[in-house]
Tab-separated table of C-alpha atoms in Angstrom:
chain	number	residue	atom	x	y	z
K	1	UNK	CA	117.764	12.543	53.836
K	2	UNK	CA	118.868	10.902	57.042
K	3	UNK	CA	116.156	12.646	59.079
K	4	UNK	CA	113.289	11.481	56.916
K	5	UNK	CA	114.475	7.891	57.050
K	6	UNK	CA	114.831	8.002	60.809
K	7	UNK	CA	111.187	8.802	61.352
K	8	UNK	CA	109.451	7.343	58.315
K	9	UNK	CA	106.621	4.921	58.735
K	10	UNK	CA	107.700	1.290	58.472
K	11	UNK	CA	105.938	-0.898	55.957
K	12	UNK	CA	105.442	-4.486	57.029
K	13	UNK	CA	103.756	-7.582	55.755
K	14	UNK	CA	100.080	-7.652	56.599
K	15	UNK	CA	99.053	-10.324	59.074
K	16	UNK	CA	96.044	-12.388	58.003
K	17	UNK	CA	93.069	-12.409	60.330
K	18	UNK	CA	93.389	-16.176	60.515
K	19	UNK	CA	96.867	-15.888	61.930
K	20	UNK	CA	95.946	-13.021	64.207
K	21	UNK	CA	93.024	-14.797	65.849
K	22	UNK	CA	94.074	-18.434	65.606
K	23	UNK	CA	94.898	-20.440	68.701
K	24	UNK	CA	98.558	-19.876	69.579
K	25	UNK	CA	100.885	-22.518	68.167
K	26	UNK	CA	102.752	-22.776	71.478
K	27	UNK	CA	100.039	-24.338	73.635
K	28	UNK	CA	101.575	-26.708	76.200
K	29	UNK	CA	100.227	-27.312	79.678
K	30	UNK	CA	101.254	-30.009	82.089
K	31	UNK	CA	99.485	-30.384	85.407
K	32	UNK	CA	100.540	-32.671	88.204
K	33	UNK	CA	97.610	-33.620	90.342
K	34	UNK	CA	95.840	-36.291	92.304
K	35	UNK	CA	98.678	-37.700	94.446
K	36	UNK	CA	98.014	-41.172	95.797
K	37	UNK	CA	99.881	-43.439	98.150
K	38	UNK	CA	99.776	-47.144	97.276
K	39	UNK	CA	100.673	-50.299	99.234
K	40	UNK	CA	101.154	-50.854	102.939
K	41	UNK	CA	104.045	-50.744	105.373
K	42	UNK	CA	107.512	-50.965	103.833
K	43	UNK	CA	106.236	-51.268	100.227
K	44	UNK	CA	104.409	-47.978	100.311
K	45	UNK	CA	105.057	-45.436	97.565
K	46	UNK	CA	103.324	-42.314	96.272
K	47	UNK	CA	102.641	-41.398	92.687
K	48	UNK	CA	101.112	-38.466	90.816
K	49	UNK	CA	98.918	-37.966	87.798
K	50	UNK	CA	100.746	-36.190	84.954
K	51	UNK	CA	98.198	-34.601	82.661
K	52	UNK	CA	99.367	-33.013	79.431
K	53	UNK	CA	97.523	-30.897	76.872
K	54	UNK	CA	99.295	-29.507	73.832
K	55	UNK	CA	99.047	-28.546	70.169
K	56	UNK	CA	102.778	-28.843	69.451
K	57	UNK	CA	103.299	-31.134	66.467
K	58	UNK	CA	106.341	-32.775	68.070
K	59	UNK	CA	104.099	-34.616	70.539
K	60	UNK	CA	102.212	-37.594	69.086
K	61	UNK	CA	99.257	-37.276	71.454
K	62	UNK	CA	97.570	-33.904	71.921
K	63	UNK	CA	96.282	-35.067	75.315
K	64	UNK	CA	97.753	-37.609	77.678
K	65	UNK	CA	97.312	-38.660	81.271
K	66	UNK	CA	99.600	-41.106	83.030
K	67	UNK	CA	100.808	-41.744	86.566
K	68	UNK	CA	104.433	-41.319	87.583
K	69	UNK	CA	106.369	-41.561	90.820
K	70	UNK	CA	109.358	-39.591	92.069
K	71	UNK	CA	111.893	-42.184	90.900
K	72	UNK	CA	110.448	-41.884	87.371
K	73	UNK	CA	111.231	-38.164	87.462
K	74	UNK	CA	114.739	-38.987	88.625
K	75	UNK	CA	115.123	-41.410	85.721
K	76	UNK	CA	114.010	-38.706	83.272
K	77	UNK	CA	116.416	-36.197	84.734
K	78	UNK	CA	119.353	-38.613	84.448
K	79	UNK	CA	118.522	-39.499	80.839
K	80	UNK	CA	118.360	-35.828	79.877
K	81	UNK	CA	121.581	-34.957	81.699
K	82	UNK	CA	123.370	-37.676	79.828
K	83	UNK	CA	121.917	-37.332	76.346
K	84	UNK	CA	120.671	-33.830	75.825
K	85	UNK	CA	122.646	-30.624	75.689
K	86	UNK	CA	120.371	-28.765	78.057
K	87	UNK	CA	121.079	-27.686	81.607
K	88	UNK	CA	118.486	-29.783	83.400
K	89	UNK	CA	116.678	-27.975	86.224
K	90	UNK	CA	116.825	-29.505	89.703
K	91	UNK	CA	114.152	-31.784	91.138
K	92	UNK	CA	112.491	-31.094	94.474
K	93	UNK	CA	114.526	-32.687	97.241
K	94	UNK	CA	115.007	-36.400	97.882
K	95	UNK	CA	114.000	-35.928	101.543
K	96	UNK	CA	116.377	-38.495	103.063
K	97	UNK	CA	115.659	-37.242	106.556
K	98	UNK	CA	111.998	-38.003	106.139
K	99	UNK	CA	112.837	-41.613	105.223
K	100	UNK	CA	114.698	-42.323	108.505
K	101	UNK	CA	112.898	-44.479	111.068
K	102	UNK	CA	111.462	-43.346	114.398
K	103	UNK	CA	109.775	-40.218	113.087
K	104	UNK	CA	106.807	-38.739	114.879
K	105	UNK	CA	105.033	-38.127	111.574
K	106	UNK	CA	104.349	-39.988	108.351
K	107	UNK	CA	107.694	-38.941	106.803
K	108	UNK	CA	107.488	-38.902	103.042
K	109	UNK	CA	103.816	-39.771	103.151
K	110	UNK	CA	102.847	-36.608	104.973
K	111	UNK	CA	100.177	-34.683	103.062
K	112	UNK	CA	102.053	-31.411	103.325
K	113	UNK	CA	105.261	-32.912	102.032
K	114	UNK	CA	103.535	-34.626	99.123
K	115	UNK	CA	101.840	-31.369	98.209
K	116	UNK	CA	105.180	-29.487	98.209
K	117	UNK	CA	106.802	-32.210	96.161
K	118	UNK	CA	103.906	-32.186	93.700
K	119	UNK	CA	104.356	-28.451	93.090
K	120	UNK	CA	108.109	-28.883	92.607
K	121	UNK	CA	107.574	-31.676	90.110
K	122	UNK	CA	105.102	-29.554	88.154
K	123	UNK	CA	107.613	-26.704	87.867
K	124	UNK	CA	110.289	-29.200	86.839
K	125	UNK	CA	108.337	-30.930	84.085
K	126	UNK	CA	106.945	-27.727	82.582
K	127	UNK	CA	110.424	-26.233	82.367
K	128	UNK	CA	111.735	-29.271	80.548
K	129	UNK	CA	108.829	-29.962	78.240
K	130	UNK	CA	108.931	-26.402	76.924
K	131	UNK	CA	112.627	-26.573	76.012
K	132	UNK	CA	113.071	-26.943	72.227
K	133	UNK	CA	116.104	-29.198	72.694
K	134	UNK	CA	114.475	-31.461	75.274
K	135	UNK	CA	111.428	-31.895	73.015
K	136	UNK	CA	113.639	-33.931	70.687
K	137	UNK	CA	114.479	-36.542	73.315
K	138	UNK	CA	112.778	-39.946	73.171
K	139	UNK	CA	112.883	-40.253	76.967
K	140	UNK	CA	110.722	-37.154	77.450
K	141	UNK	CA	108.041	-38.463	75.099
K	142	UNK	CA	108.050	-41.844	76.788
K	143	UNK	CA	107.795	-40.184	80.207
K	144	UNK	CA	104.865	-37.976	79.227
K	145	UNK	CA	102.851	-40.146	76.883
K	146	UNK	CA	103.633	-43.872	77.262
K	147	UNK	CA	101.650	-45.784	79.876
K	148	UNK	CA	104.767	-47.499	81.183
K	149	UNK	CA	108.387	-46.341	81.092
K	150	UNK	CA	110.541	-48.955	79.410
K	151	UNK	CA	113.901	-48.573	81.104
K	152	UNK	CA	115.468	-50.795	78.446
K	153	UNK	CA	114.530	-48.410	75.688
K	154	UNK	CA	116.956	-47.192	73.063
K	155	UNK	CA	117.786	-43.548	73.806
K	156	UNK	CA	117.507	-41.267	70.800
K	157	UNK	CA	115.957	-38.244	69.162
K	158	UNK	CA	112.389	-37.709	68.011
K	159	UNK	CA	111.345	-35.923	64.822
K	160	UNK	CA	108.151	-33.943	64.440
K	161	UNK	CA	105.013	-35.917	63.600
L	1	UNK	CA	151.415	14.511	83.741
L	2	UNK	CA	154.535	16.410	84.734
L	3	UNK	CA	157.452	15.154	86.683
L	4	UNK	CA	159.500	17.418	88.922
L	5	UNK	CA	162.941	16.417	90.064
L	6	UNK	CA	164.659	17.615	93.191
L	7	UNK	CA	165.353	21.310	93.257
L	8	UNK	CA	163.733	21.703	89.847
L	9	UNK	CA	163.888	25.239	88.693
L	10	UNK	CA	161.105	25.639	86.205
L	11	UNK	CA	157.519	24.947	85.158
L	12	UNK	CA	156.830	23.885	81.600
L	13	UNK	CA	153.576	24.638	79.860
L	14	UNK	CA	152.424	23.691	76.366
L	15	UNK	CA	149.984	26.057	74.663
L	16	UNK	CA	148.340	24.956	71.427
L	17	UNK	CA	147.730	27.481	68.665
L	18	UNK	CA	144.113	28.418	68.145
L	19	UNK	CA	143.032	26.596	71.295
L	20	UNK	CA	140.149	29.052	71.805
L	21	UNK	CA	138.611	28.506	68.422
L	22	UNK	CA	139.430	24.844	68.045
L	23	UNK	CA	136.753	22.360	68.960
L	24	UNK	CA	137.268	20.227	72.039
L	25	UNK	CA	136.277	16.616	72.309
L	26	UNK	CA	135.632	14.392	75.295
L	27	UNK	CA	137.215	11.076	76.036
L	28	UNK	CA	136.946	8.662	78.947
L	29	UNK	CA	139.901	8.235	81.261
L	30	UNK	CA	140.972	4.852	82.561
L	31	UNK	CA	139.200	5.600	85.827
L	32	UNK	CA	135.969	6.295	84.008
L	33	UNK	CA	135.941	10.101	84.266
L	34	UNK	CA	135.656	12.308	81.213
L	35	UNK	CA	138.424	14.570	79.974
L	36	UNK	CA	138.338	17.323	77.374
L	37	UNK	CA	141.141	18.013	74.935
L	38	UNK	CA	141.619	19.888	71.683
L	39	UNK	CA	140.384	17.955	68.695
L	40	UNK	CA	142.578	17.363	65.661
L	41	UNK	CA	142.158	15.459	62.429
L	42	UNK	CA	144.606	13.532	60.302
L	43	UNK	CA	146.795	15.796	58.172
L	44	UNK	CA	146.277	18.898	60.301
L	45	UNK	CA	149.351	20.646	61.587
L	46	UNK	CA	149.860	20.709	65.331
L	47	UNK	CA	151.546	23.903	66.413
L	48	UNK	CA	151.918	26.049	69.458
L	49	UNK	CA	154.274	27.447	72.065
L	50	UNK	CA	156.213	25.986	74.955
L	51	UNK	CA	156.627	28.298	77.963
L	52	UNK	CA	159.396	27.594	80.419
L	53	UNK	CA	158.810	29.631	83.582
L	54	UNK	CA	161.558	29.869	86.184
L	55	UNK	CA	160.294	29.063	89.652
L	56	UNK	CA	162.707	31.454	91.329
L	57	UNK	CA	163.439	34.449	89.134
L	58	UNK	CA	167.070	35.309	88.995
L	59	UNK	CA	168.364	31.739	89.344
L	60	UNK	CA	170.185	29.807	86.636
L	61	UNK	CA	168.941	26.606	85.100
L	62	UNK	CA	171.543	24.499	83.320
L	63	UNK	CA	170.205	21.960	80.830
L	64	UNK	CA	171.327	19.499	78.181
L	65	UNK	CA	168.734	20.586	75.634
L	66	UNK	CA	164.978	21.111	75.285
L	67	UNK	CA	162.986	19.013	72.824
L	68	UNK	CA	159.371	18.410	71.943
L	69	UNK	CA	157.903	15.169	70.644
L	70	UNK	CA	154.609	14.406	68.942
L	71	UNK	CA	153.710	10.857	69.926
L	72	UNK	CA	150.939	8.484	69.007
L	73	UNK	CA	150.989	5.382	71.143
L	74	UNK	CA	149.054	2.272	72.051
L	75	UNK	CA	149.185	1.051	75.619
L	76	UNK	CA	147.944	-2.419	76.553
L	77	UNK	CA	146.951	-2.456	80.221
L	78	UNK	CA	148.283	-5.958	80.820
L	79	UNK	CA	151.634	-4.966	79.373
L	80	UNK	CA	152.132	-1.516	80.841
L	81	UNK	CA	155.884	-1.392	80.421
L	82	UNK	CA	155.710	-1.552	76.650
L	83	UNK	CA	154.210	1.449	74.938
L	84	UNK	CA	153.838	0.835	71.242
L	85	UNK	CA	154.624	4.097	69.523
L	86	UNK	CA	153.175	4.030	66.058
L	87	UNK	CA	153.991	7.667	65.483
L	88	UNK	CA	156.911	9.627	66.873
L	89	UNK	CA	158.367	12.917	65.681
L	90	UNK	CA	160.903	14.889	67.637
L	91	UNK	CA	161.954	18.535	67.262
L	92	UNK	CA	164.732	20.312	69.035
L	93	UNK	CA	163.627	23.518	70.774
L	94	UNK	CA	166.861	24.558	72.428
L	95	UNK	CA	170.456	23.377	72.356
L	96	UNK	CA	172.257	22.574	75.626
L	97	UNK	CA	172.814	25.771	77.604
L	98	UNK	CA	171.654	27.885	80.499
L	99	UNK	CA	168.343	29.506	81.172
L	100	UNK	CA	168.455	32.677	83.212
L	101	UNK	CA	164.958	33.922	82.552
L	102	UNK	CA	161.622	32.629	81.286
L	103	UNK	CA	161.715	31.323	77.745
L	104	UNK	CA	159.165	30.632	75.044
L	105	UNK	CA	159.733	28.308	72.111
L	106	UNK	CA	157.437	27.895	69.104
L	107	UNK	CA	156.872	24.548	67.472
L	108	UNK	CA	155.019	23.226	64.472
L	109	UNK	CA	154.464	19.658	63.397
L	110	UNK	CA	153.438	20.236	59.821
L	111	UNK	CA	150.529	18.191	58.472
L	112	UNK	CA	151.372	15.390	60.860
L	113	UNK	CA	149.779	12.020	60.169
L	114	UNK	CA	147.278	10.748	62.699
L	115	UNK	CA	146.183	7.434	61.267
L	116	UNK	CA	143.988	6.195	64.120
L	117	UNK	CA	141.299	7.566	66.412
L	118	UNK	CA	142.020	8.241	70.087
L	119	UNK	CA	140.516	5.475	72.194
L	120	UNK	CA	140.285	4.571	75.866
L	121	UNK	CA	138.939	1.102	76.480
L	122	UNK	CA	138.769	-1.730	78.970
L	123	UNK	CA	142.206	-3.148	78.213
L	124	UNK	CA	143.854	-0.767	75.823
L	125	UNK	CA	144.382	2.934	75.305
L	126	UNK	CA	145.428	4.795	72.192
L	127	UNK	CA	146.462	8.371	72.701
L	128	UNK	CA	148.239	11.216	70.995
L	129	UNK	CA	150.224	13.736	72.996
L	130	UNK	CA	152.964	16.307	72.910
L	131	UNK	CA	155.834	15.778	75.274
L	132	UNK	CA	158.379	18.459	76.163
L	133	UNK	CA	161.600	17.301	77.786
L	134	UNK	CA	164.134	19.621	79.391
L	135	UNK	CA	167.115	17.320	79.790
L	136	UNK	CA	169.167	17.761	82.930
L	137	UNK	CA	172.074	15.808	84.389
L	138	UNK	CA	170.218	14.056	87.177
L	139	UNK	CA	166.553	14.121	86.222
L	140	UNK	CA	164.669	15.607	83.302
L	141	UNK	CA	161.748	17.997	83.453
L	142	UNK	CA	158.894	16.587	81.429
L	143	UNK	CA	155.471	17.976	80.500
L	144	UNK	CA	152.836	16.278	78.411
L	145	UNK	CA	149.690	17.582	76.772
L	146	UNK	CA	147.142	15.256	75.222
L	147	UNK	CA	145.158	15.890	72.094
L	148	UNK	CA	142.222	13.930	70.805
L	149	UNK	CA	142.091	12.640	67.253
L	150	UNK	CA	138.918	11.650	65.426
L	151	UNK	CA	138.933	9.709	62.182
L	152	UNK	CA	136.255	10.779	59.736
L	153	UNK	CA	134.566	8.816	57.000
L	154	UNK	CA	132.131	9.660	54.238
L	155	UNK	CA	128.873	7.939	53.399
L	156	UNK	CA	129.854	4.463	52.208
L	157	UNK	CA	129.154	3.601	48.590
L	158	UNK	CA	127.806	0.190	49.486
L	159	UNK	CA	125.509	-0.032	52.460
L	160	UNK	CA	123.285	-3.053	52.143
L	161	UNK	CA	120.532	-3.794	54.572
L	162	UNK	CA	120.871	-6.834	56.787
L	163	UNK	CA	118.031	-9.278	56.222
L	164	UNK	CA	118.034	-12.839	57.485
L	165	UNK	CA	115.780	-15.716	58.381
L	166	UNK	CA	116.903	-17.605	61.471
L	167	UNK	CA	115.386	-20.049	63.878
L	168	UNK	CA	115.239	-23.376	65.615
L	169	UNK	CA	113.598	-26.062	63.572
L	170	UNK	CA	109.978	-26.658	64.529
L	171	UNK	CA	110.141	-24.161	67.410
L	172	UNK	CA	110.854	-20.608	66.302
L	173	UNK	CA	111.398	-18.945	62.928
L	174	UNK	CA	111.905	-15.224	62.550
L	175	UNK	CA	113.009	-12.913	59.807
L	176	UNK	CA	114.873	-9.854	60.981
L	177	UNK	CA	115.862	-6.810	58.979
L	178	UNK	CA	118.037	-3.815	59.775
L	179	UNK	CA	117.970	-1.011	57.198
L	180	UNK	CA	121.767	-0.711	56.903
L	181	UNK	CA	124.948	-2.567	57.728
L	182	UNK	CA	127.010	0.607	58.259
L	183	UNK	CA	125.766	3.313	60.601
L	184	UNK	CA	127.284	6.641	61.572
L	185	UNK	CA	127.421	7.569	65.242
L	186	UNK	CA	124.318	9.756	65.120
L	187	UNK	CA	122.351	7.446	62.886
L	188	UNK	CA	119.140	5.546	63.537
L	189	UNK	CA	118.724	1.810	63.268
L	190	UNK	CA	115.421	1.186	61.536
L	191	UNK	CA	114.197	-2.335	61.067
L	192	UNK	CA	111.697	-5.012	61.928
L	193	UNK	CA	111.250	-8.533	63.183
L	194	UNK	CA	108.722	-10.754	61.427
L	195	UNK	CA	107.488	-13.950	63.094
L	196	UNK	CA	107.124	-16.950	60.788
L	197	UNK	CA	106.676	-19.689	63.386
L	198	UNK	CA	106.163	-19.371	67.125
L	199	UNK	CA	105.916	-22.620	69.059
L	200	UNK	CA	107.597	-21.319	72.207
L	201	UNK	CA	106.066	-19.044	74.843
L	202	UNK	CA	107.822	-15.732	74.368
L	203	UNK	CA	107.771	-13.253	77.219
L	204	UNK	CA	109.588	-10.334	75.636
L	205	UNK	CA	112.159	-9.367	73.028
L	206	UNK	CA	115.028	-6.913	73.338
L	207	UNK	CA	117.746	-5.448	71.171
L	208	UNK	CA	121.180	-4.762	72.588
L	209	UNK	CA	124.280	-3.034	71.257
L	210	UNK	CA	127.392	-4.912	72.264
L	211	UNK	CA	130.907	-3.518	72.033
L	212	UNK	CA	133.642	-6.115	71.716
L	213	UNK	CA	137.202	-4.975	72.348
L	214	UNK	CA	139.765	-7.544	71.212
L	215	UNK	CA	143.355	-7.317	72.398
L	216	UNK	CA	146.243	-9.707	71.865
L	217	UNK	CA	146.496	-12.337	69.156
L	218	UNK	CA	146.468	-16.082	68.658
L	219	UNK	CA	146.205	-18.009	71.936
L	220	UNK	CA	146.491	-14.760	73.877
L	221	UNK	CA	143.447	-13.150	72.355
L	222	UNK	CA	141.199	-11.526	74.908
L	223	UNK	CA	137.711	-10.258	74.188
L	224	UNK	CA	136.035	-7.730	76.446
L	225	UNK	CA	132.298	-7.547	75.824
L	226	UNK	CA	130.302	-4.592	77.034
L	227	UNK	CA	126.569	-4.095	76.615
L	228	UNK	CA	126.319	-0.435	75.616
L	229	UNK	CA	122.547	-0.359	75.300
L	230	UNK	CA	119.611	-2.645	75.896
L	231	UNK	CA	116.228	-1.779	74.570
L	232	UNK	CA	113.000	-3.754	74.936
L	233	UNK	CA	111.235	-3.797	71.574
L	234	UNK	CA	108.381	-6.153	72.395
L	235	UNK	CA	106.511	-7.170	75.525
L	236	UNK	CA	104.227	-10.198	75.344
L	237	UNK	CA	103.699	-13.225	73.144
L	238	UNK	CA	103.623	-12.758	69.375
L	239	UNK	CA	101.975	-15.119	66.937
L	240	UNK	CA	102.715	-16.014	63.348
L	241	UNK	CA	102.524	-13.094	60.914
L	242	UNK	CA	103.274	-10.340	63.423
L	243	UNK	CA	105.805	-7.621	62.636
L	244	UNK	CA	107.613	-5.763	65.393
L	245	UNK	CA	109.225	-2.436	64.415
L	246	UNK	CA	112.684	-1.315	65.496
L	247	UNK	CA	113.798	2.276	65.768
L	248	UNK	CA	116.964	2.782	67.765
L	249	UNK	CA	118.645	6.208	67.902
L	250	UNK	CA	122.402	5.825	68.292
L	251	UNK	CA	123.210	9.382	69.391
L	252	UNK	CA	122.096	8.604	72.921
L	253	UNK	CA	124.870	6.101	73.490
L	254	UNK	CA	128.593	6.236	74.164
L	255	UNK	CA	129.904	4.772	70.906
L	256	UNK	CA	133.161	4.911	68.954
L	257	UNK	CA	133.723	4.072	65.298
L	258	UNK	CA	134.468	0.445	64.435
L	259	UNK	CA	138.246	-0.021	64.735
L	260	UNK	CA	139.760	-2.926	62.871
L	261	UNK	CA	143.123	-4.403	63.812
L	262	UNK	CA	144.625	-1.074	64.828
L	263	UNK	CA	148.371	-1.265	64.310
L	264	UNK	CA	147.846	-5.040	64.676
L	265	UNK	CA	147.225	-4.505	68.386
L	266	UNK	CA	143.497	-4.275	68.990
L	267	UNK	CA	140.050	-4.089	67.461
L	268	UNK	CA	136.779	-2.551	68.551
L	269	UNK	CA	133.687	-3.979	66.909
L	270	UNK	CA	129.999	-3.505	67.477
L	271	UNK	CA	127.198	-6.040	67.309
L	272	UNK	CA	123.444	-5.883	67.408
L	273	UNK	CA	122.152	-8.644	69.644
L	274	UNK	CA	118.540	-9.605	69.199
L	275	UNK	CA	117.313	-11.578	72.205
L	276	UNK	CA	114.007	-13.333	72.741
L	277	UNK	CA	113.216	-14.493	76.260
L	278	UNK	CA	110.613	-17.192	76.930
L	279	UNK	CA	108.529	-17.791	80.019
L	280	UNK	CA	111.136	-20.077	81.547
L	281	UNK	CA	113.793	-17.341	81.120
L	282	UNK	CA	115.471	-19.204	78.282
L	283	UNK	CA	117.204	-16.778	75.921
L	284	UNK	CA	117.278	-17.143	72.132
L	285	UNK	CA	119.676	-14.755	70.477
L	286	UNK	CA	121.142	-13.716	67.151
L	287	UNK	CA	124.170	-11.481	66.992
L	288	UNK	CA	125.002	-9.444	63.936
L	289	UNK	CA	127.960	-7.168	63.383
L	290	UNK	CA	127.336	-3.584	62.328
L	291	UNK	CA	130.011	-1.125	61.257
L	292	UNK	CA	130.003	2.256	62.979
L	293	UNK	CA	131.698	5.261	61.409
L	294	UNK	CA	132.182	8.902	62.297
L	295	UNK	CA	130.628	11.497	60.073
L	296	UNK	CA	132.313	14.896	59.744
L	297	UNK	CA	130.363	17.764	61.262
L	298	UNK	CA	129.218	20.660	59.112
L	299	UNK	CA	132.098	23.148	58.891
L	300	UNK	CA	131.182	26.693	59.863
L	301	UNK	CA	133.284	29.147	57.956
L	302	UNK	CA	135.253	31.505	60.168
L	303	UNK	CA	137.300	34.487	59.129
L	304	UNK	CA	141.041	34.067	59.600
L	305	UNK	CA	140.869	30.371	60.267
L	306	UNK	CA	143.790	28.567	58.650
L	307	UNK	CA	142.545	26.129	56.035
L	308	UNK	CA	142.990	22.784	57.771
L	309	UNK	CA	141.393	19.955	55.889
L	310	UNK	CA	141.768	16.340	56.889
L	311	UNK	CA	144.027	14.787	54.291
L	312	UNK	CA	142.682	11.267	54.627
L	313	UNK	CA	139.088	10.190	54.763
L	314	UNK	CA	139.063	6.459	55.150
L	315	UNK	CA	136.746	4.087	53.387
L	316	UNK	CA	134.281	2.289	55.580
L	317	UNK	CA	135.077	-1.415	55.448
L	318	UNK	CA	132.337	-4.024	55.248
L	319	UNK	CA	131.382	-6.091	58.262
L	320	UNK	CA	132.400	-9.734	58.210
L	321	UNK	CA	129.991	-12.235	56.789
L	322	UNK	CA	128.176	-14.264	59.420
L	323	UNK	CA	126.449	-17.563	58.841
L	324	UNK	CA	122.801	-16.942	58.035
L	325	UNK	CA	121.669	-20.218	59.528
L	326	UNK	CA	123.292	-19.822	62.914
L	327	UNK	CA	121.057	-19.401	65.899
L	328	UNK	CA	121.682	-20.082	69.543
L	329	UNK	CA	119.653	-21.167	72.492
L	330	UNK	CA	120.971	-20.842	76.004
L	331	UNK	CA	121.442	-24.444	77.091
């Protein structure tokens, strides 16, 4: 009868207690912290610590911690725009105005500005690293887990470890 | 709609037989309002009376004949000029002459075929109506009366459940199941989603019913998609081994039967869209066609009701096969 089927109890596969209480298989956290400005005068630049913790099999290292600067993020964004099929989220601003001379403040080395940029970069990298299609890109793995970015690398896809 | 020429002498009215006892049905108008008309089925006779009432008693009305037509037509909104009449029967009510007083004419379209269901959509309208024309030298008097036609089906012989495993390699694997592939308009969709692999951070999961109206053909094909219903079936992050039940009652929604290639002019198809949304608002979806059909209501026997039985009950066609491995991620 149609009525009985509409309200009958559904039978489903039992979930094992192991599965129910195991750590989730989707653990991925990236924190951007500890901004530091290096150098003096014209050669100054800031960089940030990129700390990653994950249990996703696609990443070779379950924990990594490397330093990256803004231009490294720009490099990553360009690689992904070109090679991957994803719509890459925007980076926090380039802040051209802050790089002009004759400012009354420290420009791009202002603490407040660096803090804002740090937050924007954290949002950016978490969005990308969690995207199933971006996780296949060699450039993302190099950005997150290699000590140095080799700009002469061969772009390509990564398979699960 | 009725048109009145200059110095027109009469009002025309069309009265359907048994209008009091006949069921009425509702249909949307183009503007989105709801209209009620008498409900007929395929094979039923359409009969009644046409009243011509003189506006000024005692005057004469010369005419070139009075006729009534039973018309079934499809109107594409982007091509208003061309009405595609798939059904057209004409009967003469009066020969050319003079009317000096009110007149009443009876008509009967015996067991007239009504192959399709009445439908008002985003880009196309299918309607059945009676049209009375009193032909005059300069301009005719015309009166139309719509009827609504429903097409009925019986329980399909084959009605397999829909069960599929889909996913994105290494990221998300689910198995979904819907208890049937063909549902009647007051049916219930009963099913479940089983999670085999969850490596993304899911925020919630919803099930939507999408109506796709297709008009035109070849390079001029136009699809209008409308989300008829959206229903959250899960809130929060599932893990491997979890089953999420689905129970969706269709009677609460404004649905029509599935209409396939009607007179080669349009189609109306329905899809279940299962959508998972992750914490970054990325959407993972799987669309699956379902066939909707109209079940006949229980007939209450009435004394003195003419035996009018629908002469055709159509078979419910199967939905198209879709690729079981397809899955999409919003890019």
